[in-house]
Every structure is written in structure tokens, then in C-alpha cells.
Amino acid sequence: MERSTFVYDGDCAFCTRCAEFIERRIPTAARVVPWQFADLDALGLTEAECEDAVQWVGADGSRAAGPDAIARLLGDSGALWRVAGAGLRIPPVRLAAWPAYRWVARNRHRLPGGTAACAVPSARRD
């Protein structure tokens, strides 16, 4: 794979807003793509994994999910963002990041930019 890829839920307005922020503000060489438009087979991902959390697939084939994926994205970015990514990898921070990530994922429809569609599992959105 030539470039790293950060995969998010394109059906969720909150996730899409976050992806737009990444594209505008975080200098990264990674592709930022909704899983609904990604070649999941080529990335070695499943729909279930992508529905569960954001995903990182590194150019070297490494993979990460949730806050670990966010840490990898930040680590692949500009200097200040790399510091934030390194901070997310510190064991106590990483340990706290997962419950925080899960809370955001469960409540994303209530957050700025979220919509009612964010609360409904994609299997029922169709």
C-alpha cells in the first residue's frame, strides 16, 4: 500500500465533521475516507470493524482502531499533532481513551454536528 488510510463512518454527520476537521487542520499524508467508499477488502477491514470504530491501516500494513487509530493519524501529522498522538499512546492516557471513545461513539448523535442517523446502527439505516 502506498499511503496510510484513516477510515471513518461516512453515514454519521459527527464523524464526517471530524473527518473534515482532519482534512482542513491536520497535515497528514494519509487518505481520510468513509468506509462506505473504501475498498475494505484491499485494506483488510470488515464492515463490522468499521461500524465499531474508526480504523487506521498504515502504508506498512499496520492496523489500529478507535483512539489507537487516532493516535496513529496524529503521529503521521505535523509536529504539534505528533506530540498529541504520542500523548495518546502513554499507557494511562491510552487506558482512559478507550472508555472516552466508546462514550463519544454511543452519544455521537448528541454531539455538535451529530444527527439522529448517527444513533441508528447502519443495518437499520438502509
Short mmCIF file of C-alpha atoms in Angstrom, two decimals:
data_model
loop_
_atom_site.label_atom_id
_atom_site.label_comp_id
_atom_site.label_asym_id
_atom_site.label_seq_id
_atom_site.Cartn_x
_atom_site.Cartn_y
_atom_site.Cartn_z
CA MET A 1 0.00 0.00 0.00
CA GLU A 2 1.37 3.40 -0.96
CA ARG A 3 -0.36 5.55 1.66
CA SER A 4 -1.79 5.09 5.09
CA THR A 5 -5.58 5.26 5.33
CA PHE A 6 -7.86 6.55 8.10
CA VAL A 7 -11.38 5.15 7.76
CA TYR A 8 -14.48 6.63 9.41
CA ASP A 9 -18.29 6.26 9.25
CA GLY A 10 -19.48 8.44 6.39
CA ASP A 11 -23.12 7.92 7.36
CA CYS A 12 -22.54 9.77 10.63
CA ALA A 13 -22.63 13.56 10.44
CA PHE A 14 -20.50 13.91 13.60
CA CYS A 15 -17.84 11.57 12.18
CA THR A 16 -17.94 13.39 8.86
CA ARG A 17 -17.45 16.74 10.61
CA CYS A 18 -14.45 15.30 12.45
CA ALA A 19 -13.03 13.98 9.16
CA GLU A 20 -13.50 17.42 7.58
CA PHE A 21 -11.61 18.94 10.53
CA ILE A 22 -8.79 16.47 9.95
CA GLU A 23 -8.62 17.33 6.27
CA ARG A 24 -8.61 21.09 6.96
CA ARG A 25 -6.44 21.32 10.06
CA ILE A 26 -4.25 18.25 10.47
CA PRO A 27 -1.44 17.95 7.91
CA THR A 28 -1.22 14.25 7.12
CA ALA A 29 -0.27 12.23 4.07
CA ALA A 30 -2.90 9.64 4.99
CA ARG A 31 -6.09 9.25 3.00
CA VAL A 32 -9.15 10.08 5.11
CA VAL A 33 -12.07 8.14 3.67
CA PRO A 34 -15.53 6.98 4.74
CA TRP A 35 -15.67 3.20 4.97
CA GLN A 36 -18.70 3.18 2.68
CA PHE A 37 -16.45 4.35 -0.19
CA ALA A 38 -13.28 2.48 0.77
CA ASP A 39 -12.07 -0.80 -0.71
CA LEU A 40 -12.37 -2.67 2.58
CA ASP A 41 -11.03 -5.92 1.13
CA ALA A 42 -7.86 -4.19 -0.08
CA LEU A 43 -7.47 -2.59 3.35
CA GLY A 44 -8.10 -5.88 5.15
CA LEU A 45 -11.09 -4.43 7.02
CA THR A 46 -14.65 -5.61 7.54
CA GLU A 47 -17.82 -3.56 7.70
CA ALA A 48 -18.27 -4.69 11.30
CA GLU A 49 -14.85 -3.32 12.28
CA CYS A 50 -15.59 -0.03 10.55
CA GLU A 51 -19.01 0.28 12.17
CA ASP A 52 -17.42 -0.38 15.56
CA ALA A 53 -14.66 2.26 15.42
CA VAL A 54 -12.51 4.43 13.18
CA GLN A 55 -9.71 2.43 11.59
CA TRP A 56 -6.09 3.06 10.63
CA VAL A 57 -4.31 1.00 8.03
CA GLY A 58 -0.69 2.06 7.73
CA ALA A 59 1.27 2.04 4.49
CA ASP A 60 3.29 -0.75 6.14
CA GLY A 61 0.12 -2.79 6.74
CA SER A 62 -0.13 -1.97 10.45
CA ARG A 63 -3.64 -1.57 11.80
CA ALA A 64 -5.28 0.22 14.71
CA ALA A 65 -8.82 1.08 15.79
CA GLY A 66 -10.55 3.76 17.86
CA PRO A 67 -8.26 6.04 19.85
CA ASP A 68 -5.25 3.97 18.76
CA ALA A 69 -6.16 4.81 15.14
CA ILE A 70 -6.46 8.48 16.07
CA ALA A 71 -3.03 8.32 17.75
CA ARG A 72 -1.55 6.82 14.56
CA LEU A 73 -3.16 9.52 12.41
CA LEU A 74 -1.78 12.24 14.67
CA GLY A 75 1.61 10.54 14.71
CA ASP A 76 1.64 10.77 10.91
CA SER A 77 0.97 14.52 11.02
CA GLY A 78 2.73 17.82 11.80
CA ALA A 79 4.97 18.28 14.83
CA LEU A 80 2.37 19.53 17.32
CA TRP A 81 -0.10 16.86 16.27
CA ARG A 82 2.62 14.19 16.64
CA VAL A 83 3.02 15.28 20.28
CA ALA A 84 -0.72 14.78 20.80
CA GLY A 85 -0.50 11.37 19.13
CA ALA A 86 2.39 10.39 21.39
CA GLY A 87 0.34 11.54 24.37
CA LEU A 88 -2.49 9.21 23.37
CA ARG A 89 -0.01 6.30 23.43
CA ILE A 90 1.06 6.87 27.06
CA PRO A 91 -0.37 3.83 28.89
CA PRO A 92 -2.61 5.64 31.43
CA VAL A 93 -3.90 8.01 28.73
CA ARG A 94 -4.47 5.12 26.32
CA LEU A 95 -6.32 3.23 29.04
CA ALA A 96 -8.63 6.20 29.64
CA ALA A 97 -9.01 6.95 25.92
CA TRP A 98 -10.94 3.78 25.13
CA PRO A 99 -13.84 4.39 27.56
CA ALA A 100 -13.95 8.03 26.43
CA TYR A 101 -14.01 6.92 22.78
CA ARG A 102 -16.82 4.45 23.48
CA TRP A 103 -18.83 7.16 25.26
CA VAL A 104 -18.44 9.52 22.29
CA ALA A 105 -19.40 6.71 19.89
CA ARG A 106 -22.56 5.93 21.87
CA ASN A 107 -23.51 9.60 22.14
CA ARG A 108 -22.31 10.99 18.80
CA HIS A 109 -25.87 11.84 17.78
CA ARG A 110 -25.98 14.30 20.72
CA LEU A 111 -22.67 16.00 19.92
CA PRO A 112 -22.19 19.06 17.68
CA GLY A 113 -22.72 18.07 14.09
CA GLY A 114 -24.46 14.84 15.06
CA THR A 115 -27.82 13.84 13.66
CA ALA A 116 -30.41 11.22 14.55
CA ALA A 117 -28.89 8.94 11.89
CA CYS A 118 -25.71 8.79 13.98
CA ALA A 119 -27.61 6.92 16.71
CA VAL A 120 -29.10 4.26 14.47
CA PRO A 121 -26.95 1.22 13.59
CA SER A 122 -26.23 1.24 9.86
CA ALA A 123 -28.05 -2.10 9.35
CA ARG A 124 -31.28 -0.30 10.29
CA ARG A 125 -30.47 2.91 8.36
CA ASP A 126 -30.94 1.24 4.97
#
